[in-house]
């Protein structure tokens, strides 16, 4: 199946959850609640098909062919 992540089309295995995608994209291991298992901060917001996806829903949200995902990363600046 194919989805779009931040405007780029990408192939994805069937059965992939939003949590799996966020973990793979950020390179972090996440708990089922969507938090880094090292206790740090993730600093990521996710929208699925233009709707904000609460972190607590990531593990139970299966991605489907044609989905659009936007990952927004918080960066510190000044």
mmCIF file of N, CA and C in Angstrom:
data_model
loop_
_atom_site.group_PDB
_atom_site.id
_atom_site.type_symbol
_atom_site.label_atom_id
_atom_site.label_comp_id
_atom_site.label_asym_id
_atom_site.label_seq_id
_atom_site.Cartn_x
_atom_site.Cartn_y
_atom_site.Cartn_z
ATOM 1 N N UNK A 1 0.845 -1.174 0.000
ATOM 2 C CA UNK A 1 0.000 0.000 0.000
ATOM 3 C C UNK A 1 0.888 1.233 0.000
ATOM 4 N N UNK A 2 0.316 2.358 -0.372
ATOM 5 C CA UNK A 2 1.044 3.623 -0.410
ATOM 6 C C UNK A 2 0.296 4.678 0.388
ATOM 7 N N UNK A 3 1.059 5.477 1.140
ATOM 8 C CA UNK A 3 0.499 6.615 1.855
ATOM 9 C C UNK A 3 1.346 7.827 1.502
ATOM 10 N N UNK A 4 0.899 8.990 1.925
ATOM 11 C CA UNK A 4 1.669 10.214 1.730
ATOM 12 C C UNK A 4 2.077 10.730 3.102
ATOM 13 N N UNK A 5 3.387 10.931 3.292
ATOM 14 C CA UNK A 5 3.914 11.439 4.553
ATOM 15 C C UNK A 5 4.598 12.767 4.268
ATOM 16 N N UNK A 6 4.082 13.823 4.874
ATOM 17 C CA UNK A 6 4.619 15.171 4.666
ATOM 18 C C UNK A 6 4.785 15.492 3.186
ATOM 19 N N UNK A 7 3.787 15.114 2.402
ATOM 20 C CA UNK A 7 3.769 15.439 0.980
ATOM 21 C C UNK A 7 4.514 14.483 0.077
ATOM 22 N N UNK A 8 5.156 13.466 0.637
ATOM 23 C CA UNK A 8 5.925 12.505 -0.149
ATOM 24 C C UNK A 8 5.250 11.140 -0.098
ATOM 25 N N UNK A 9 4.996 10.590 -1.270
ATOM 26 C CA UNK A 9 4.370 9.265 -1.349
ATOM 27 C C UNK A 9 5.374 8.217 -0.885
ATOM 28 N N UNK A 10 4.898 7.267 -0.102
ATOM 29 C CA UNK A 10 5.810 6.244 0.412
ATOM 30 C C UNK A 10 5.084 4.912 0.544
ATOM 31 N N UNK A 11 5.774 3.817 0.159
ATOM 32 C CA UNK A 11 5.174 2.491 0.324
ATOM 33 C C UNK A 11 5.197 2.099 1.799
ATOM 34 N N UNK A 12 4.223 1.297 2.184
ATOM 35 C CA UNK A 12 4.103 0.892 3.575
ATOM 36 C C UNK A 12 3.512 -0.507 3.625
ATOM 37 N N UNK A 13 3.954 -1.305 4.559
ATOM 38 C CA UNK A 13 3.413 -2.657 4.725
ATOM 39 C C UNK A 13 2.008 -2.596 5.301
ATOM 40 N N UNK A 14 1.157 -3.494 4.836
ATOM 41 C CA UNK A 14 -0.187 -3.602 5.406
ATOM 42 C C UNK A 14 -0.061 -3.938 6.885
ATOM 43 N N UNK A 15 -0.952 -3.408 7.698
ATOM 44 C CA UNK A 15 -0.925 -3.673 9.130
ATOM 45 C C UNK A 15 -0.091 -2.687 9.924
ATOM 46 N N UNK A 16 0.454 -1.674 9.260
ATOM 47 C CA UNK A 16 1.259 -0.667 9.949
ATOM 48 C C UNK A 16 0.341 0.307 10.681
ATOM 49 N N UNK A 17 0.667 0.579 11.938
ATOM 50 C CA UNK A 17 -0.113 1.548 12.711
ATOM 51 C C UNK A 17 0.540 2.923 12.624
ATOM 52 N N UNK A 18 -0.203 3.912 13.043
ATOM 53 C CA UNK A 18 0.338 5.264 13.104
ATOM 54 C C UNK A 18 1.521 5.306 14.070
ATOM 55 N N UNK A 19 1.443 4.554 15.158
ATOM 56 C CA UNK A 19 2.551 4.476 16.115
ATOM 57 C C UNK A 19 3.803 3.916 15.440
ATOM 58 N N UNK A 20 3.649 2.862 14.637
ATOM 59 C CA UNK A 20 4.785 2.281 13.916
ATOM 60 C C UNK A 20 5.436 3.322 13.011
ATOM 61 N N UNK A 21 4.602 4.081 12.298
ATOM 62 C CA UNK A 21 5.115 5.089 11.372
ATOM 63 C C UNK A 21 5.865 6.190 12.111
ATOM 64 N N UNK A 22 5.298 6.686 13.208
ATOM 65 C CA UNK A 22 5.954 7.747 13.976
ATOM 66 C C UNK A 22 7.284 7.241 14.532
ATOM 67 N N UNK A 23 7.310 6.031 15.061
ATOM 68 C CA UNK A 23 8.548 5.461 15.598
ATOM 69 C C UNK A 23 9.604 5.334 14.505
ATOM 70 N N UNK A 24 9.213 4.835 13.344
ATOM 71 C CA UNK A 24 10.169 4.667 12.243
ATOM 72 C C UNK A 24 10.666 6.011 11.730
ATOM 73 N N UNK A 25 9.779 6.981 11.648
ATOM 74 C CA UNK A 25 10.148 8.293 11.119
ATOM 75 C C UNK A 25 11.058 9.049 12.077
ATOM 76 N N UNK A 26 10.794 8.940 13.370
ATOM 77 C CA UNK A 26 11.591 9.671 14.355
ATOM 78 C C UNK A 26 12.826 8.901 14.807
ATOM 79 N N UNK A 27 12.842 7.593 14.545
ATOM 80 C CA UNK A 27 13.963 6.776 14.999
ATOM 81 C C UNK A 27 13.938 6.520 16.495
ATOM 82 N N UNK A 28 12.769 6.657 17.110
ATOM 83 C CA UNK A 28 12.636 6.470 18.560
ATOM 84 C C UNK A 28 11.766 5.261 18.853
ATOM 85 N N UNK A 29 12.071 4.557 19.928
ATOM 86 C CA UNK A 29 11.197 3.480 20.409
ATOM 87 C C UNK A 29 10.124 4.126 21.267
ATOM 88 N N UNK A 30 8.863 3.777 20.985
ATOM 89 C CA UNK A 30 7.744 4.406 21.677
ATOM 90 C C UNK A 30 6.932 3.386 22.455
ATOM 91 N N UNK A 31 6.359 3.851 23.560
ATOM 92 C CA UNK A 31 5.434 3.014 24.321
ATOM 93 C C UNK A 31 4.098 2.982 23.582
ATOM 94 N N UNK A 32 3.190 2.147 24.043
ATOM 95 C CA UNK A 32 1.872 2.071 23.404
ATOM 96 C C UNK A 32 1.086 3.371 23.569
ATOM 97 N N UNK A 33 1.504 4.228 24.498
ATOM 98 C CA UNK A 33 0.865 5.537 24.678
ATOM 99 C C UNK A 33 1.485 6.603 23.777
ATOM 100 N N UNK A 34 2.478 6.212 22.961
ATOM 101 C CA UNK A 34 3.101 7.154 22.042
ATOM 102 C C UNK A 34 4.203 7.999 22.651
ATOM 103 N N UNK A 35 4.702 7.591 23.784
ATOM 104 C CA UNK A 35 5.789 8.337 24.442
ATOM 105 C C UNK A 35 7.101 7.577 24.279
ATOM 106 N N UNK A 36 8.225 8.299 24.172
ATOM 107 C CA UNK A 36 9.517 7.619 24.067
ATOM 108 C C UNK A 36 9.752 6.724 25.278
ATOM 109 N N UNK A 37 10.243 5.515 25.029
ATOM 110 C CA UNK A 37 10.440 4.588 26.151
ATOM 111 C C UNK A 37 11.632 4.964 27.014
ATOM 112 N N UNK A 38 12.427 5.957 26.575
ATOM 113 C CA UNK A 38 13.555 6.413 27.392
ATOM 114 C C UNK A 38 13.153 7.526 28.353
ATOM 115 N N UNK A 39 11.858 7.895 28.350
ATOM 116 C CA UNK A 39 11.371 8.925 29.257
ATOM 117 C C UNK A 39 11.544 10.338 28.734
ATOM 118 N N UNK A 40 12.173 10.493 27.572
ATOM 119 C CA UNK A 40 12.376 11.824 26.993
ATOM 120 C C UNK A 40 11.107 12.369 26.365
ATOM 121 N N UNK A 41 11.254 13.512 25.721
ATOM 122 C CA UNK A 41 10.135 14.155 25.040
ATOM 123 C C UNK A 41 10.223 13.854 23.554
ATOM 124 N N UNK A 42 9.081 13.655 22.922
ATOM 125 C CA UNK A 42 9.050 13.354 21.498
ATOM 126 C C UNK A 42 8.963 14.624 20.667
ATOM 127 N N UNK A 43 8.143 15.578 21.066
ATOM 128 C CA UNK A 43 8.030 16.840 20.348
ATOM 129 C C UNK A 43 7.447 16.704 18.950
ATOM 130 N N UNK A 44 6.466 15.818 18.788
ATOM 131 C CA UNK A 44 5.859 15.573 17.477
ATOM 132 C C UNK A 44 4.338 15.647 17.609
ATOM 133 N N UNK A 45 3.715 16.306 16.639
ATOM 134 C CA UNK A 45 2.256 16.279 16.498
ATOM 135 C C UNK A 45 1.954 15.589 15.179
ATOM 136 N N UNK A 46 0.827 14.895 15.124
ATOM 137 C CA UNK A 46 0.491 14.113 13.936
ATOM 138 C C UNK A 46 -0.931 14.433 13.488
ATOM 139 N N UNK A 47 -1.078 14.593 12.178
ATOM 140 C CA UNK A 47 -2.407 14.712 11.570
ATOM 141 C C UNK A 47 -2.564 13.563 10.580
ATOM 142 N N UNK A 48 -3.710 12.920 10.625
ATOM 143 C CA UNK A 48 -4.035 11.839 9.698
ATOM 144 C C UNK A 48 -5.232 12.290 8.878
ATOM 145 N N UNK A 49 -5.026 12.387 7.571
ATOM 146 C CA UNK A 49 -6.087 12.847 6.667
ATOM 147 C C UNK A 49 -6.675 14.178 7.137
ATOM 148 N N UNK A 50 -5.771 15.106 7.486
ATOM 149 C CA UNK A 50 -6.098 16.489 7.868
ATOM 150 C C UNK A 50 -6.828 16.613 9.205
ATOM 151 N N UNK A 51 -6.808 15.564 10.020
ATOM 152 C CA UNK A 51 -7.403 15.594 11.359
ATOM 153 C C UNK A 51 -6.311 15.282 12.374
ATOM 154 N N UNK A 52 -6.230 16.088 13.432
ATOM 155 C CA UNK A 52 -5.238 15.832 14.473
ATOM 156 C C UNK A 52 -5.482 14.448 15.057
ATOM 157 N N UNK A 53 -4.406 13.679 15.185
ATOM 158 C CA UNK A 53 -4.481 12.334 15.760
ATOM 159 C C UNK A 53 -3.886 12.379 17.167
ATOM 160 N N UNK A 54 -4.713 12.258 18.197
ATOM 161 C CA UNK A 54 -4.188 12.269 19.562
ATOM 162 C C UNK A 54 -3.171 11.142 19.762
ATOM 163 N N UNK A 55 -2.138 11.444 20.492
ATOM 164 C CA UNK A 55 -1.064 10.482 20.755
ATOM 165 C C UNK A 55 -1.604 9.154 21.288
ATOM 166 N N UNK A 56 -2.633 9.215 22.115
ATOM 167 C CA UNK A 56 -3.197 7.997 22.700
ATOM 168 C C UNK A 56 -3.900 7.118 21.674
ATOM 169 N N UNK A 57 -4.155 7.637 20.476
ATOM 170 C CA UNK A 57 -4.823 6.845 19.435
ATOM 171 C C UNK A 57 -3.844 6.195 18.463
ATOM 172 N N UNK A 58 -2.581 6.562 18.507
ATOM 173 C CA UNK A 58 -1.613 6.109 17.502
ATOM 174 C C UNK A 58 -1.511 4.592 17.423
ATOM 175 N N UNK A 59 -1.430 3.918 18.568
ATOM 176 C CA UNK A 59 -1.229 2.459 18.564
ATOM 177 C C UNK A 59 -2.421 1.720 17.961
ATOM 178 N N UNK A 60 -3.611 2.267 18.100
ATOM 179 C CA UNK A 60 -4.803 1.599 17.599
ATOM 180 C C UNK A 60 -5.264 2.068 16.231
ATOM 181 N N UNK A 61 -4.483 2.946 15.598
ATOM 182 C CA UNK A 61 -4.876 3.482 14.293
ATOM 183 C C UNK A 61 -4.085 2.792 13.192
ATOM 184 N N UNK A 62 -4.784 1.940 12.450
ATOM 185 C CA UNK A 62 -4.158 1.255 11.316
ATOM 186 C C UNK A 62 -4.172 2.186 10.112
ATOM 187 N N UNK A 63 -3.045 2.271 9.435
ATOM 188 C CA UNK A 63 -2.974 3.093 8.232
ATOM 189 C C UNK A 63 -3.535 2.322 7.048
ATOM 190 N N UNK A 64 -4.128 3.053 6.119
ATOM 191 C CA UNK A 64 -4.754 2.442 4.949
ATOM 192 C C UNK A 64 -4.192 3.067 3.679
ATOM 193 N N UNK A 65 -4.296 2.333 2.596
ATOM 194 C CA UNK A 65 -3.833 2.820 1.304
ATOM 195 C C UNK A 65 -4.469 4.179 1.008
ATOM 196 N N UNK A 66 -3.633 5.131 0.619
ATOM 197 C CA UNK A 66 -4.111 6.462 0.264
ATOM 198 C C UNK A 66 -4.156 7.452 1.409
ATOM 199 N N UNK A 67 -3.886 7.006 2.644
ATOM 200 C CA UNK A 67 -3.890 7.932 3.777
ATOM 201 C C UNK A 67 -2.838 9.013 3.592
ATOM 202 N N UNK A 68 -3.111 10.165 4.197
ATOM 203 C CA UNK A 68 -2.154 11.261 4.228
ATOM 204 C C UNK A 68 -1.786 11.561 5.667
ATOM 205 N N UNK A 69 -0.492 11.582 5.958
ATOM 206 C CA UNK A 69 -0.009 11.827 7.312
ATOM 207 C C UNK A 69 0.919 13.033 7.288
ATOM 208 N N UNK A 70 0.708 13.939 8.222
ATOM 209 C CA UNK A 70 1.615 15.066 8.416
ATOM 210 C C UNK A 70 2.228 14.924 9.798
ATOM 211 N N UNK A 71 3.558 14.904 9.848
ATOM 212 C CA UNK A 71 4.287 14.868 11.114
ATOM 213 C C UNK A 71 4.908 16.242 11.308
ATOM 214 N N UNK A 72 4.549 16.893 12.392
ATOM 215 C CA UNK A 72 5.067 18.221 12.678
ATOM 216 C C UNK A 72 5.964 18.108 13.891
ATOM 217 N N UNK A 73 7.218 18.520 13.723
ATOM 218 C CA UNK A 73 8.197 18.421 14.792
ATOM 219 C C UNK A 73 8.423 19.789 15.413
ATOM 220 N N UNK A 74 8.357 19.847 16.730
ATOM 221 C CA UNK A 74 8.633 21.086 17.448
ATOM 222 C C UNK A 74 10.144 21.290 17.513
ATOM 223 N N UNK A 75 10.583 22.488 17.171
ATOM 224 C CA UNK A 75 11.999 22.827 17.270
ATOM 225 C C UNK A 75 12.140 24.098 18.088
ATOM 226 N N UNK A 76 13.184 24.133 18.870
ATOM 227 C CA UNK A 76 13.436 25.289 19.706
ATOM 228 C C UNK A 76 14.144 26.342 18.876
ATOM 229 N N UNK A 77 13.755 27.551 19.041
ATOM 230 C CA UNK A 77 14.385 28.631 18.276
ATOM 231 C C UNK A 77 14.369 29.913 19.081
ATOM 232 N N UNK A 78 14.857 30.924 18.429
ATOM 233 C CA UNK A 78 14.866 32.182 19.172
ATOM 234 C C UNK A 78 15.038 33.355 18.286
#
